Structure formats: C-alpha cells, structure tokens
Short mmCIF file of C-alpha atoms and ligand atoms in Angstrom, two decimals:
data_model
loop_
_atom_site.label_atom_id
_atom_site.label_comp_id
_atom_site.label_asym_id
_atom_site.label_seq_id
_atom_site.Cartn_x
_atom_site.Cartn_y
_atom_site.Cartn_z
CA MET A 18 -10.43 27.15 -0.06
CA THR A 19 -12.00 24.01 1.25
CA GLU A 20 -15.07 22.28 -0.19
CA LEU A 21 -16.70 19.05 0.03
CA ILE A 22 -16.45 16.69 -2.97
CA ASP A 23 -18.39 13.83 -4.07
CA ALA A 24 -15.93 11.09 -4.99
CA SER A 25 -18.72 8.39 -5.23
CA ARG A 26 -20.10 8.85 -8.79
CA ALA A 27 -21.03 6.16 -11.12
CA SER A 28 -21.85 2.53 -10.35
CA ALA A 29 -19.30 -0.11 -11.17
CA ASP A 30 -20.32 -1.99 -14.19
CA ASP A 31 -18.66 -4.91 -15.97
CA GLN A 32 -15.72 -3.36 -18.02
CA LEU A 33 -12.96 -4.75 -20.04
CA GLU A 34 -9.98 -2.85 -18.81
CA GLU A 35 -11.00 -0.18 -16.43
CA LEU A 36 -8.04 2.08 -15.30
CA ASP A 37 -9.80 4.42 -13.04
CA PRO A 38 -8.63 3.64 -9.50
CA LEU A 39 -12.11 4.57 -7.92
CA GLU A 40 -14.02 2.28 -10.41
CA ILE A 41 -11.62 -0.53 -9.93
CA ALA A 42 -12.08 -0.22 -6.20
CA ARG A 43 -15.76 -0.32 -6.50
CA TRP A 44 -15.73 -3.27 -8.98
CA ARG A 45 -13.66 -5.29 -6.45
CA PHE A 46 -15.78 -4.40 -3.42
CA ASN A 47 -18.86 -5.42 -5.54
CA ARG A 48 -17.22 -8.81 -6.21
CA ALA A 49 -16.57 -9.35 -2.56
CA ARG A 50 -20.02 -8.37 -1.80
CA GLU A 51 -21.43 -11.61 -2.95
CA HIS A 52 -19.77 -13.35 -0.07
CA LEU A 53 -20.93 -10.81 2.59
CA VAL A 54 -24.12 -12.81 3.38
CA GLY A 55 -25.92 -12.10 6.50
CA PHE A 56 -25.34 -8.31 6.49
CA LYS A 57 -28.10 -5.86 5.47
CA ARG A 58 -27.84 -4.33 2.02
CA GLY A 59 -27.64 -0.71 3.50
CA LEU A 60 -24.91 -1.43 5.84
CA ILE A 61 -22.65 -2.71 3.10
CA GLN A 62 -23.71 0.23 0.82
CA PHE A 63 -22.33 2.50 3.65
CA PHE A 64 -18.90 1.13 2.80
CA GLU A 65 -19.18 1.96 -0.73
CA ALA A 66 -18.43 5.74 -0.45
CA PRO A 67 -16.05 7.83 1.64
CA LYS A 68 -17.41 9.25 4.93
CA ARG A 69 -15.66 12.60 4.12
CA SER A 70 -13.77 14.04 1.08
CA ILE A 71 -11.98 17.39 1.13
CA ALA A 72 -10.51 19.16 -1.79
CA VAL A 73 -8.19 22.13 -1.14
CA CYS A 74 -6.74 24.62 -3.56
CA PHE A 75 -3.83 26.98 -2.28
CA PRO A 76 -1.29 29.32 -3.69
CA VAL A 77 2.45 28.97 -3.01
CA GLU A 78 5.29 31.40 -3.66
CA MET A 79 8.06 29.59 -5.56
CA GLU A 80 11.62 30.06 -4.95
CA ASP A 81 11.97 32.24 -8.27
CA GLY A 82 9.16 34.60 -7.01
CA SER A 83 6.39 33.18 -9.08
CA ILE A 84 3.18 31.95 -7.66
CA ARG A 85 1.70 28.68 -8.42
CA THR A 86 -1.62 27.05 -7.32
CA PHE A 87 -1.79 23.69 -5.96
CA HIS A 88 -4.67 21.15 -5.41
CA GLY A 89 -4.66 18.73 -2.64
CA TYR A 90 -6.99 15.95 -1.33
CA ARG A 91 -7.84 14.22 1.89
CA VAL A 92 -10.28 11.50 2.03
CA LEU A 93 -11.66 9.83 5.03
CA HIS A 94 -13.25 6.57 4.06
CA ASN A 95 -14.28 5.09 7.27
CA GLN A 96 -13.77 5.79 10.99
CA VAL A 97 -15.64 2.83 12.63
CA MET A 98 -12.55 0.98 13.95
CA GLY A 99 -10.72 4.18 14.98
CA PRO A 100 -9.30 7.36 13.53
CA GLY A 101 -8.51 7.60 9.84
CA LYS A 102 -5.06 6.44 8.73
CA GLY A 103 -3.33 6.80 5.56
CA GLY A 104 -0.40 8.29 3.52
CA ILE A 105 -0.14 11.36 1.66
CA ARG A 106 1.34 11.31 -1.85
CA TYR A 107 2.87 14.03 -3.93
CA HIS A 108 2.62 13.00 -7.59
CA PRO A 109 1.54 14.78 -10.75
CA ASP A 110 -1.15 12.02 -11.40
CA VAL A 111 -2.86 12.43 -8.07
CA THR A 112 -6.60 12.68 -8.57
CA ALA A 113 -9.61 13.00 -5.94
CA GLY A 114 -10.75 9.53 -7.34
CA GLU A 115 -7.51 7.85 -6.83
CA VAL A 116 -7.31 9.16 -3.30
CA ALA A 117 -10.73 8.10 -2.49
CA ALA A 118 -9.83 4.51 -3.90
CA LEU A 119 -6.69 4.47 -1.81
CA ALA A 120 -8.68 5.64 1.36
CA ALA A 121 -11.02 2.69 1.10
CA LEU A 122 -7.99 0.21 0.71
CA MET A 123 -6.64 1.76 4.10
CA THR A 124 -9.94 0.78 5.76
CA TRP A 125 -9.46 -2.76 4.79
CA LYS A 126 -5.86 -2.93 5.23
CA CYS A 127 -6.06 -1.68 8.89
CA ALA A 128 -8.93 -4.32 9.43
CA ILE A 129 -7.03 -7.09 8.16
CA VAL A 130 -4.07 -6.45 10.47
CA LYS A 131 -6.43 -5.76 13.24
CA ILE A 132 -5.47 -2.23 14.12
CA PRO A 133 -7.83 0.14 15.56
CA PHE A 134 -7.70 2.67 12.72
CA GLY A 135 -10.12 3.48 9.87
CA GLY A 136 -9.00 4.40 6.41
CA ALA A 137 -7.88 7.70 4.92
CA LYS A 138 -5.75 9.03 2.17
CA GLY A 139 -4.33 12.18 0.97
CA GLY A 140 -2.51 13.75 -1.88
CA VAL A 141 -1.20 17.04 -3.61
CA VAL A 142 -0.95 17.25 -7.30
CA CYS A 143 2.80 18.13 -7.82
CA ASN A 144 6.00 16.79 -9.25
CA PRO A 145 8.48 16.70 -6.30
CA LYS A 146 11.16 16.02 -9.07
CA GLU A 147 10.80 19.73 -10.20
CA LEU A 148 10.48 21.34 -6.78
CA THR A 149 13.11 22.46 -4.46
CA GLU A 150 13.15 21.39 -0.73
CA VAL A 151 12.01 24.85 0.17
CA GLU A 152 9.12 24.75 -2.22
CA LEU A 153 8.27 21.41 -0.86
CA ARG A 154 8.29 22.60 2.72
CA ARG A 155 5.81 25.45 1.77
CA ILE A 156 3.43 23.15 -0.02
CA THR A 157 3.35 20.73 2.79
CA ARG A 158 2.79 23.52 5.35
CA ARG A 159 0.14 25.29 3.55
CA PHE A 160 -1.65 21.90 2.59
CA VAL A 161 -1.62 21.12 6.42
CA HIS A 162 -2.99 24.45 7.33
CA GLU A 163 -5.72 24.17 4.67
CA LEU A 164 -6.73 20.61 6.10
CA GLY A 165 -7.02 22.42 9.48
CA ASP A 166 -8.67 20.24 12.15
CA ASN A 167 -9.66 17.46 9.59
CA ILE A 168 -6.56 15.83 10.61
CA GLY A 169 -5.64 15.13 14.23
CA PRO A 170 -3.92 12.55 16.68
CA HIS A 171 -7.42 11.01 17.20
CA THR A 172 -9.34 11.83 14.01
CA ASP A 173 -7.30 11.33 10.92
CA ILE A 174 -3.55 10.55 10.92
CA PRO A 175 -1.42 10.94 7.88
CA ALA A 176 1.79 8.96 6.93
CA PRO A 177 4.34 8.79 4.04
CA ASP A 178 3.40 7.64 0.61
CA LEU A 179 4.67 8.17 -2.87
CA TYR A 180 7.27 10.87 -2.96
CA THR A 181 6.67 11.78 0.62
CA ASN A 182 9.09 10.84 3.47
CA GLU A 183 10.24 11.40 6.93
CA GLN A 184 11.15 15.01 6.17
CA THR A 185 7.63 15.69 4.91
CA MET A 186 6.16 14.09 7.92
CA ALA A 187 8.29 16.16 10.20
CA TRP A 188 6.98 19.47 8.38
CA ILE A 189 3.36 18.13 8.99
CA PHE A 190 3.92 17.40 12.69
CA ASP A 191 5.67 20.69 13.01
CA THR A 192 2.87 22.70 11.37
CA TYR A 193 0.12 20.96 13.10
CA GLU A 194 1.83 21.53 16.47
CA ALA A 195 2.22 25.25 15.71
CA LEU A 196 -1.53 25.48 15.22
CA HIS A 197 -2.41 23.36 18.41
CA PRO A 198 0.21 24.61 21.01
CA GLY A 199 0.34 23.03 24.41
CA ALA A 200 -0.75 19.51 23.45
CA ASN A 201 1.10 16.46 22.43
CA SER A 202 0.83 16.53 18.73
CA ARG A 203 3.40 13.78 17.79
CA PRO A 204 0.71 11.22 17.27
CA VAL A 205 -0.82 13.41 14.47
CA VAL A 206 1.43 11.90 11.95
CA THR A 207 3.55 8.73 11.66
CA GLY A 208 6.59 7.89 9.60
CA LYS A 209 8.38 10.69 11.51
CA PRO A 210 12.22 11.02 11.89
CA LEU A 211 13.39 9.14 14.97
CA ASP A 212 14.25 12.37 16.70
CA LEU A 213 10.80 13.63 16.47
CA GLY A 214 9.03 10.40 17.74
CA GLY A 215 9.50 8.19 14.82
CA SER A 216 9.42 4.40 15.32
CA ALA A 217 12.31 2.10 14.85
CA GLY A 218 11.54 -0.03 11.86
CA ARG A 219 9.05 2.31 10.27
CA ARG A 220 11.02 3.07 7.19
CA ASP A 221 11.45 -0.58 6.32
CA ALA A 222 7.97 -1.81 7.63
CA THR A 223 6.08 -2.04 4.35
CA GLY A 224 8.89 -3.86 2.56
CA LEU A 225 9.77 -6.08 5.53
CA GLY A 226 5.76 -6.75 5.87
CA ALA A 227 5.69 -7.75 2.24
CA PHE A 228 8.44 -10.34 3.13
CA PHE A 229 6.70 -11.74 6.07
CA VAL A 230 3.36 -12.12 4.19
CA THR A 231 5.42 -14.01 1.49
CA GLU A 232 7.20 -16.13 3.94
CA ARG A 233 4.06 -17.15 5.72
CA PHE A 234 2.12 -17.83 2.62
CA LEU A 235 4.68 -20.13 1.30
CA GLU A 236 4.92 -21.90 4.57
CA LEU A 237 1.33 -22.73 4.27
CA GLY A 238 2.46 -25.05 1.31
CA LEU A 239 -0.24 -23.95 -1.22
CA MET A 240 2.30 -23.61 -3.95
CA PRO A 241 3.84 -26.87 -4.80
CA ASN A 242 6.08 -25.14 -7.34
CA LEU A 243 7.46 -22.64 -4.79
CA VAL A 244 8.39 -23.98 -1.42
CA GLY A 245 10.14 -21.18 0.18
CA ILE A 246 12.14 -18.02 -0.11
CA ASP A 247 15.72 -19.40 0.01
CA GLY A 248 16.99 -19.85 -3.41
CA ALA A 249 13.94 -18.14 -5.06
CA THR A 250 14.59 -15.54 -7.88
CA VAL A 251 12.90 -12.12 -7.18
CA ALA A 252 12.26 -9.31 -9.44
CA ILE A 253 11.17 -6.09 -7.97
CA GLN A 254 9.53 -2.92 -9.81
CA GLY A 255 10.61 0.19 -8.10
CA TYR A 256 13.65 1.47 -6.05
CA GLY A 257 11.91 3.53 -3.29
CA GLN A 258 11.39 3.09 0.38
CA VAL A 259 9.22 0.00 -0.07
CA ALA A 260 11.34 -1.76 -2.91
CA LYS A 261 14.67 -1.36 -1.08
CA ALA A 262 13.40 -2.69 2.21
CA ALA A 263 11.83 -5.56 0.49
CA ALA A 264 14.89 -6.42 -1.60
CA ARG A 265 17.10 -6.24 1.49
CA ALA A 266 14.56 -8.74 3.46
CA PHE A 267 14.22 -11.29 0.62
CA ARG A 268 18.08 -11.12 0.09
CA ASP A 269 18.69 -11.70 3.74
CA ALA A 270 16.41 -14.73 3.65
CA GLY A 271 18.39 -16.30 0.85
CA ALA A 272 16.55 -15.09 -2.31
CA LEU A 273 18.38 -13.71 -5.54
CA ILE A 274 17.10 -10.36 -6.18
CA VAL A 275 17.33 -10.42 -10.20
CA ALA A 276 15.98 -7.05 -11.08
CA LEU A 277 15.23 -3.64 -9.70
CA SER A 278 14.03 -0.40 -11.35
CA ASP A 279 13.16 3.19 -10.99
CA SER A 280 11.31 5.70 -13.32
CA GLN A 281 14.09 5.79 -15.58
CA GLY A 282 14.31 1.96 -16.16
CA GLY A 283 15.59 -1.17 -14.68
CA ILE A 284 18.69 -3.43 -14.08
CA HIS A 285 18.71 -7.17 -14.54
CA ASP A 286 21.24 -9.90 -13.45
CA GLN A 287 20.05 -13.48 -13.33
CA ASP A 288 22.69 -14.25 -10.83
CA GLY A 289 21.72 -11.77 -8.32
CA LEU A 290 22.06 -8.08 -8.02
CA ASP A 291 24.52 -6.48 -5.43
CA LEU A 292 22.11 -4.28 -3.37
CA GLU A 293 25.02 -2.29 -1.72
CA ALA A 294 26.57 -1.51 -5.22
CA ILE A 295 23.23 -0.35 -6.37
CA ALA A 296 22.66 2.05 -3.44
CA ASP A 297 25.99 3.62 -4.11
CA TYR A 298 25.27 3.99 -7.81
CA LYS A 299 21.93 5.45 -7.21
CA ARG A 300 23.31 8.02 -4.85
CA GLU A 301 25.97 9.10 -7.43
CA HIS A 302 24.00 8.91 -10.56
CA GLY A 303 20.40 9.39 -9.51
CA THR A 304 19.19 6.27 -11.11
CA VAL A 305 19.89 2.38 -10.90
CA VAL A 306 20.14 2.22 -14.76
CA GLY A 307 23.72 1.87 -15.91
CA LEU A 308 25.18 0.02 -12.91
CA PRO A 309 28.20 -1.80 -14.28
CA GLU A 310 27.89 -5.63 -14.94
CA THR A 311 24.02 -5.40 -15.20
CA ARG A 312 21.78 -5.67 -18.21
CA THR A 313 19.59 -2.38 -18.69
CA ILE A 314 15.93 -3.17 -19.19
CA THR A 315 12.62 -1.18 -19.31
CA ASN A 316 10.01 -1.42 -16.74
CA GLU A 317 7.90 -3.34 -18.94
CA ASP A 318 10.73 -5.96 -19.52
CA LEU A 319 11.08 -6.25 -15.90
CA LEU A 320 7.50 -7.41 -15.47
CA GLY A 321 8.03 -10.20 -17.94
CA LEU A 322 11.25 -11.70 -16.58
CA GLU A 323 11.70 -15.28 -15.71
CA CYS A 324 11.51 -15.47 -11.85
CA ASP A 325 9.80 -16.98 -8.99
CA ILE A 326 8.42 -13.96 -7.29
CA LEU A 327 7.47 -10.66 -8.93
CA ILE A 328 7.02 -7.59 -6.75
CA PRO A 329 5.46 -4.51 -8.06
CA ALA A 330 6.63 -1.86 -5.48
CA ALA A 331 6.25 1.55 -7.49
CA LEU A 332 2.91 2.68 -9.13
CA GLY A 333 -0.57 1.58 -9.64
CA ASN A 334 -1.92 -0.06 -12.92
CA GLN A 335 1.56 -1.57 -13.89
CA ILE A 336 0.11 -5.07 -14.70
CA ARG A 337 -2.88 -4.77 -16.97
CA GLN A 338 -4.81 -6.69 -19.63
CA ASP A 339 -2.54 -5.69 -22.32
CA ASN A 340 0.72 -6.91 -20.62
CA VAL A 341 -0.23 -9.42 -18.18
CA GLY A 342 0.31 -12.17 -20.73
CA LYS A 343 4.00 -11.60 -20.51
CA ILE A 344 4.00 -12.41 -16.68
CA ARG A 345 6.29 -15.45 -15.95
CA ALA A 346 6.59 -15.35 -12.22
CA LYS A 347 4.86 -17.90 -10.08
CA LEU A 348 3.92 -15.64 -7.27
CA LEU A 349 3.07 -11.78 -7.51
CA VAL A 350 3.36 -9.71 -4.22
CA GLU A 351 1.59 -6.38 -4.47
CA ALA A 352 3.90 -4.12 -2.22
CA ALA A 353 2.53 -1.08 -4.20
CA ASN A 354 -1.15 -0.18 -3.99
CA ALA A 355 -3.22 -1.38 -6.74
CA PRO A 356 -0.44 -2.26 -9.24
CA ILE A 357 -2.74 -5.06 -10.90
CA THR A 358 -5.95 -4.44 -12.66
CA PRO A 359 -9.08 -6.52 -12.27
CA ALA A 360 -8.83 -7.96 -15.74
CA ALA A 361 -5.04 -8.93 -15.17
CA ASP A 362 -6.15 -10.35 -11.93
CA ASP A 363 -8.31 -12.72 -13.54
CA ILE A 364 -6.07 -13.71 -16.19
CA LEU A 365 -3.43 -14.54 -13.61
CA SER A 366 -5.92 -16.46 -11.53
CA ALA A 367 -6.84 -18.62 -14.60
CA ARG A 368 -3.19 -19.13 -15.26
CA GLY A 369 -2.72 -20.44 -11.62
CA ILE A 370 -0.66 -17.49 -10.54
CA PHE A 371 -1.20 -16.37 -7.16
CA VAL A 372 -1.38 -12.79 -6.13
CA LEU A 373 -0.74 -11.65 -2.50
CA PRO A 374 -3.05 -8.50 -2.71
CA ASP A 375 -1.97 -5.02 -1.42
CA ILE A 376 -4.39 -4.95 1.46
CA LEU A 377 -2.44 -7.74 2.80
CA ALA A 378 1.03 -7.51 1.44
CA ASN A 379 1.91 -4.05 2.11
CA ALA A 380 -0.02 -3.77 5.47
CA GLY A 381 3.43 -3.79 7.26
CA GLY A 382 3.71 0.06 6.90
CA VAL A 383 0.45 1.02 8.67
CA THR A 384 1.14 -1.72 11.30
CA VAL A 385 4.18 -0.10 12.45
CA SER A 386 2.56 3.37 11.90
CA TYR A 387 0.19 2.16 14.48
CA PHE A 388 3.09 1.08 16.71
CA GLU A 389 4.62 4.56 16.25
CA TRP A 390 1.18 6.03 17.27
CA VAL A 391 1.12 4.01 20.44
CA GLN A 392 4.62 4.93 21.41
CA ASN A 393 3.84 8.79 20.94
CA ILE A 394 0.84 8.48 23.20
CA GLU A 395 2.67 6.48 25.79
CA ASN A 396 5.80 8.58 25.41
CA GLU A 397 7.94 5.37 24.85
CA LYS A 398 10.43 4.07 22.46
CA TRP A 399 10.53 0.42 21.52
CA ALA A 400 13.54 -1.40 20.35
CA LEU A 401 13.73 -2.41 16.56
CA GLU A 402 13.62 -6.16 17.62
CA ASP A 403 10.52 -5.62 19.45
CA VAL A 404 9.03 -3.62 16.57
CA ASN A 405 9.84 -6.30 14.03
CA ARG A 406 8.72 -9.01 16.37
CA ARG A 407 5.31 -7.53 16.77
CA LEU A 408 4.97 -6.77 13.14
CA LYS A 409 5.86 -10.44 12.10
CA ARG A 410 3.20 -11.73 14.57
CA ARG A 411 0.42 -9.52 13.34
CA ILE A 412 1.35 -10.11 9.65
CA ARG A 413 1.49 -13.82 10.05
CA ARG A 414 -1.97 -14.09 11.49
CA ALA A 415 -3.40 -11.77 8.90
CA VAL A 416 -2.26 -14.17 6.33
CA ASP A 417 -3.64 -17.06 7.94
CA ASP A 418 -6.91 -15.37 8.49
CA VAL A 419 -7.05 -14.50 4.79
CA VAL A 420 -5.94 -17.88 3.64
CA ARG A 421 -8.62 -19.63 6.01
CA CYS A 422 -11.39 -17.34 4.52
CA TRP A 423 -10.32 -18.16 0.97
CA GLN A 424 -10.36 -21.88 1.76
CA GLU A 425 -13.80 -21.50 3.20
CA LEU A 426 -15.23 -19.55 0.11
CA ASP A 427 -13.53 -21.51 -2.46
CA LEU A 428 -11.16 -24.34 -1.98
CA PRO A 429 -11.81 -26.58 -5.07
CA THR A 430 -11.61 -30.10 -4.05
CA ASP A 431 -9.01 -30.78 -6.60
CA LEU A 432 -6.57 -28.29 -5.42
CA THR A 433 -4.06 -30.58 -3.80
CA PRO A 434 -0.25 -30.30 -4.14
CA GLU A 435 -0.12 -33.81 -5.83
CA ARG A 436 -2.36 -32.57 -8.63
CA GLY A 437 -0.03 -29.37 -8.96
CA GLY A 438 3.33 -31.20 -8.91
CA GLU A 439 6.70 -29.68 -9.11
CA GLY A 440 6.75 -26.87 -11.57
CA THR A 441 3.25 -27.35 -12.72
CA PRO A 442 0.78 -24.50 -12.04
CA VAL A 443 -2.28 -25.50 -10.10
CA ALA A 444 -5.26 -25.25 -12.34
CA VAL A 445 -7.65 -22.61 -11.09
CA SER A 446 -10.88 -21.70 -12.76
CA ARG A 447 -11.88 -18.20 -14.10
CA ASP A 448 -14.51 -18.03 -11.47
CA ARG A 449 -12.51 -19.03 -8.49
CA VAL A 450 -12.36 -16.66 -5.51
CA ASP A 451 -8.98 -15.18 -5.33
CA LEU A 452 -6.97 -14.16 -2.30
CA ARG A 453 -7.86 -10.45 -2.82
CA THR A 454 -11.62 -11.15 -2.70
CA ALA A 455 -11.00 -13.39 0.42
CA ALA A 456 -8.85 -10.49 2.10
CA LEU A 457 -11.66 -7.96 1.41
CA VAL A 458 -14.36 -10.55 2.89
CA VAL A 459 -12.32 -10.78 6.15
CA ALA A 460 -11.83 -6.92 6.43
CA VAL A 461 -15.43 -5.90 5.49
CA ARG A 462 -16.97 -8.46 7.85
CA ARG A 463 -14.88 -7.10 10.72
CA VAL A 464 -15.75 -3.50 10.01
CA ALA A 465 -19.39 -4.36 9.47
CA ARG A 466 -19.65 -6.34 12.57
CA ALA A 467 -17.98 -3.42 14.38
CA THR A 468 -20.48 -1.03 13.00
CA LEU A 469 -23.52 -2.95 14.30
CA GLU A 470 -21.91 -3.49 17.60
CA ARG A 471 -21.54 0.28 17.91
CA GLY A 472 -25.26 0.69 16.97
CA ILE A 473 -26.35 2.76 14.00
CA TRP A 474 -26.67 6.35 15.03
CA PRO A 475 -29.09 7.55 16.44
P1 LIG B 28 8.89 6.05 -2.95
O1 LIG B 28 8.42 7.43 -3.30
O2 LIG B 28 9.86 5.87 -2.03
O3 LIG B 28 9.35 5.25 -4.32
C1 LIG B 28 8.57 5.26 -5.49
C2 LIG B 28 9.49 4.40 -6.49
O4 LIG B 28 8.83 4.08 -7.72
C3 LIG B 28 10.78 5.06 -6.84
O5 LIG B 28 11.68 3.92 -6.85
C4 LIG B 28 10.64 5.45 -8.27
O6 LIG B 28 11.85 5.44 -9.10
C5 LIG B 28 9.66 4.37 -8.73
N1 LIG B 28 8.90 4.91 -9.97
C6 LIG B 28 8.32 6.01 -10.14
N2 LIG B 28 7.72 6.08 -11.35
C7 LIG B 28 8.08 4.90 -12.01
C8 LIG B 28 7.72 4.29 -13.12
N3 LIG B 28 7.03 4.83 -14.17
N4 LIG B 28 8.11 3.01 -13.34
C9 LIG B 28 8.67 2.28 -12.39
N5 LIG B 28 9.09 2.74 -11.25
C10 LIG B 28 8.72 4.10 -11.04
O7 LIG B 28 7.52 5.40 -2.69
P2 LIG B 28 7.15 4.07 -1.73
O8 LIG B 28 6.78 4.65 -0.31
O9 LIG B 28 8.40 3.25 -1.94
O10 LIG B 28 5.76 3.60 -2.48
C11 LIG B 28 5.81 2.77 -3.41
C12 LIG B 28 4.43 2.11 -3.46
O11 LIG B 28 4.23 1.37 -2.20
C13 LIG B 28 3.16 2.95 -3.62
O12 LIG B 28 2.23 2.43 -4.52
C14 LIG B 28 2.71 3.26 -2.27
O13 LIG B 28 1.41 3.63 -2.38
C15 LIG B 28 3.07 1.95 -1.76
N6 LIG B 28 2.90 1.72 -0.15
C16 LIG B 28 3.95 2.50 0.42
C17 LIG B 28 3.93 2.49 1.65
C18 LIG B 28 4.96 3.35 2.51
O14 LIG B 28 4.99 2.87 3.75
N7 LIG B 28 5.80 3.99 2.15
C19 LIG B 28 3.00 1.60 2.44
C20 LIG B 28 1.89 1.02 1.75
C21 LIG B 28 2.06 1.04 0.23
#
C-alpha cells in the first residue's frame, strides 16, 4: 500500500520547548528566513514542505511463523541540486514528521558541502534489537519493493542511518537490482560493503568529518578558551558508527576521550579511555557499561561532564531546555542529527558556548556517500587516502563558508579574543545569529539561486 501523506501541517510558532522534529525544523527555517533577503516569498515557501512524502505499510512473516505489519516512510524534500539523498533509519520512534524534518536537513547539508544532491530521508518503525537478521532482511526487501521506483540511482539514493548498516544497504541494492535487471544499480544506495561497490572511508566518514569540522573551526581562532584539539578533553554520547569513528579521529589528534555511552549508559575516565579495550568489551558484553577501571555514568551524567568538547552522536533531542543548564563543555559538535532543541540552542548561545550544527558537523557522511556514488557510476575504486583528502578539503571549505556568513550576518564589534580571554566565555547576546542559522542561510541561498537559474517550471 502506498499513499501520499501531507507532512507539512501547522505553522511554526514561538514555543517554549517543542520536541516535535518537524516543528523544530520549521522554527529554525523561519529564523534563517529573516536573513534570506532578496528572494521572493513564494520561492522560500517552496522549501518549507517536502516535494514528496510516501508512507507504506506492509506485512512480514516473522521467524516464529507470526505475521507483523510494519510502517515505513520515504520523504524527498528537494531535488533542485540533484537526486534526493538521505539515510534510512530503523527505530521504534520513527514518525513521518521526523523523517520529513531529517529530509530537509539533508537538502541543506548537501548544499553546504556543495554536492549535487537534494535531500531525502526514510525510516521503518521497528526495533532492530528485537528482530533477527532474517526478519531484518525481509523487512528491508519488502520496504524497498514498496518504494518501487521512488528510489533510484538518479532520483533518490538511500544510505545508512540509525540502526541500519552496510548489510542493510547490501539488501537494498540486491533487491533494487532484482527489480531492475540489466542496469548498473550500484549507485542506488551508498554505504554498501566494499565488495559491492562501497567506498573506502564511508563507514568512518561522518565521525571523521565531525573531527575535520572541529579542527578547522578551532584553527579559525574564534574560541580563545579552546585553541586546538591536542590535549582537549572530549565526551561523546553514543557508541555507534559515528561515535566510534569520531572517538578515534579525536584520539589520534591528541584529544583525551573522557566518556562514551550506549543505550544502556556510559563510562567515564577523566584520564582518557582506552578505545581498543572498549571495543573488545562491547563485543563481549553488548554494552560499554562496566568496562573495568571506568566510572559508570548515565547518559544524562555524560552530558554534564566537565570537558572541552561534547559530541552528541546518538539520538535527537538529547540537550533540551530542562537539562541544558548542566552543560559544562566549551564547544558542542552535533555529530547526531538534531540532538539540541532550539530553546537549548539559545541558552547555549547566551552562555557563549558554540554549537557546530548537524548540517555542517555530520556532513562528512553524505560527502563520502557522494564519492561512492561517483565511483559506482565511473566503475572506479579510490584509495582511502584519496577519499579522506577530498573529504577534508570539502569540509574545511564548508566551515569557512559558514563562518564567513556568520561573521557577515552578526559579528558583534566586541567579539575579540582579547575580550574573551583564556578560559572566559565570550559574551554573546541572546539575539545573536548562531552558526546554525548561518549554515542554513548559506545552504538556502545556494538552493534558491539554483532554483531560479533552472527557471520555475513552466
Ligand atoms: P548507530 O545505529 O550506529 O548507533 C546509534 C548509537 O546510539 C548506538 O551507540 C546506541 O547505543 C546509541 N543509543 C541508542 N539509544 C541511546 C540512548 N537512549 N542514549 C544514548 N545512546 C543511545 O547510528 P549512527 O549511524 O552512529 O548514527 C548516530 C547519529 O548520527 C544519528 O543521529 C544519525 O542520524 C546521525 N548521522 C549518521 C550518519 C551516518 O553516516 N551513519 C550520518 C549523519 C548523521
């Protein structure tokens, strides 16, 4: 069953603590809109709602012989810059609204790193922890079948996200190819295993990208109380694909990883965690919690740790109005999508704590997904060093573009290193434009200009 859904209800209004992802996305877009002068109102309106939203519902026979019904979504937000691009997540909390909000983020993310893709996202409401591999494969194949030609190498290209991985992408490719024999279907999905056309570096790209973003941002010298990564203390929420890669990249650059967590809780050691010991322990026990010589903490405790850099790399809405007060980090890097609510954003900004926003900080994943897509079309294999060199170059340019825009929009005359001083947060007024708004402005301007250059149809 395939039906069109309208994921664009209700206008964004001033709210205290809105946790609905779609409302949050709208609210943020509206804030950026004030700075989008020179574009016609109707053009900007076009970006508010997805171009296409699909909801599917399908039965799957479980291994015990029972039959369960699953709901899935695929939202294509915008295709002006190229085919839709975005992950597919498997999680019990997936909703049409969340998928729509994340699809819009993808449009802006791709525009920030200047890759020729639009934005899309997908998800299936399910709990992978309670499903067998065979059941996950059946769900994936049936979901892809339901989506039919709404995905494709030149129309909409999925990738991994929460609780989906290279194996899931392999099943998507295999199913799509079975439905489209005789064509090169590898570019229909990215994040595939290396044997099936995956790119070197894709698995680590989001975490490594978050590292490159942070490295470049600190090089720009805007934070007098944090001059570089070497010696910095870093707490990371999560222990998935993104968190693990980020941890390694920061550790390799001389940072101390003081905390990590998974859904069962976290571990803390102010002298720095041993990442290899954690990997072994997680493999054996299914959680990081309990690793000898570490302190067990909750995910909430982790957010409030004394550290230089805090990296939420798990779920959305983790830092909210009700817990933002406990944040003691100097810099937040959104490796996860939408981990900070707008109310928390404003409080952090007022306290002089910078946030490197998701559409910039985790754009490394989609960047290497683009490299994978190019390699699949060209039938090429790039070396890891080549992939990472290209990734670094694009990410650094993106950071520079966002910071330049931020400075144009709102650099207060008294924001100087001398005023901030060592260890003293720079004073930032509540009304200041933040890096998230600047990043959105960069992205929307690019997509708006491209829309006009293409010419409004007819
Ligand atoms: P993953 O499935 O590999 O890992 C998810 C992690 O979240 C796991 O460590 C899990 O233990 C942890 N987690 C689950 N529930 C938790 C809870 N209640 N508290 C704390 N931790 C919890 O997913 P991933 O691919 O690493 O994605 C993580 C985030 O990064 C998501 O927000 C995703 O949208 C975003 N992201 C991922 C990519 C990518 O390339 N994978 C790209 C861009 C953004």
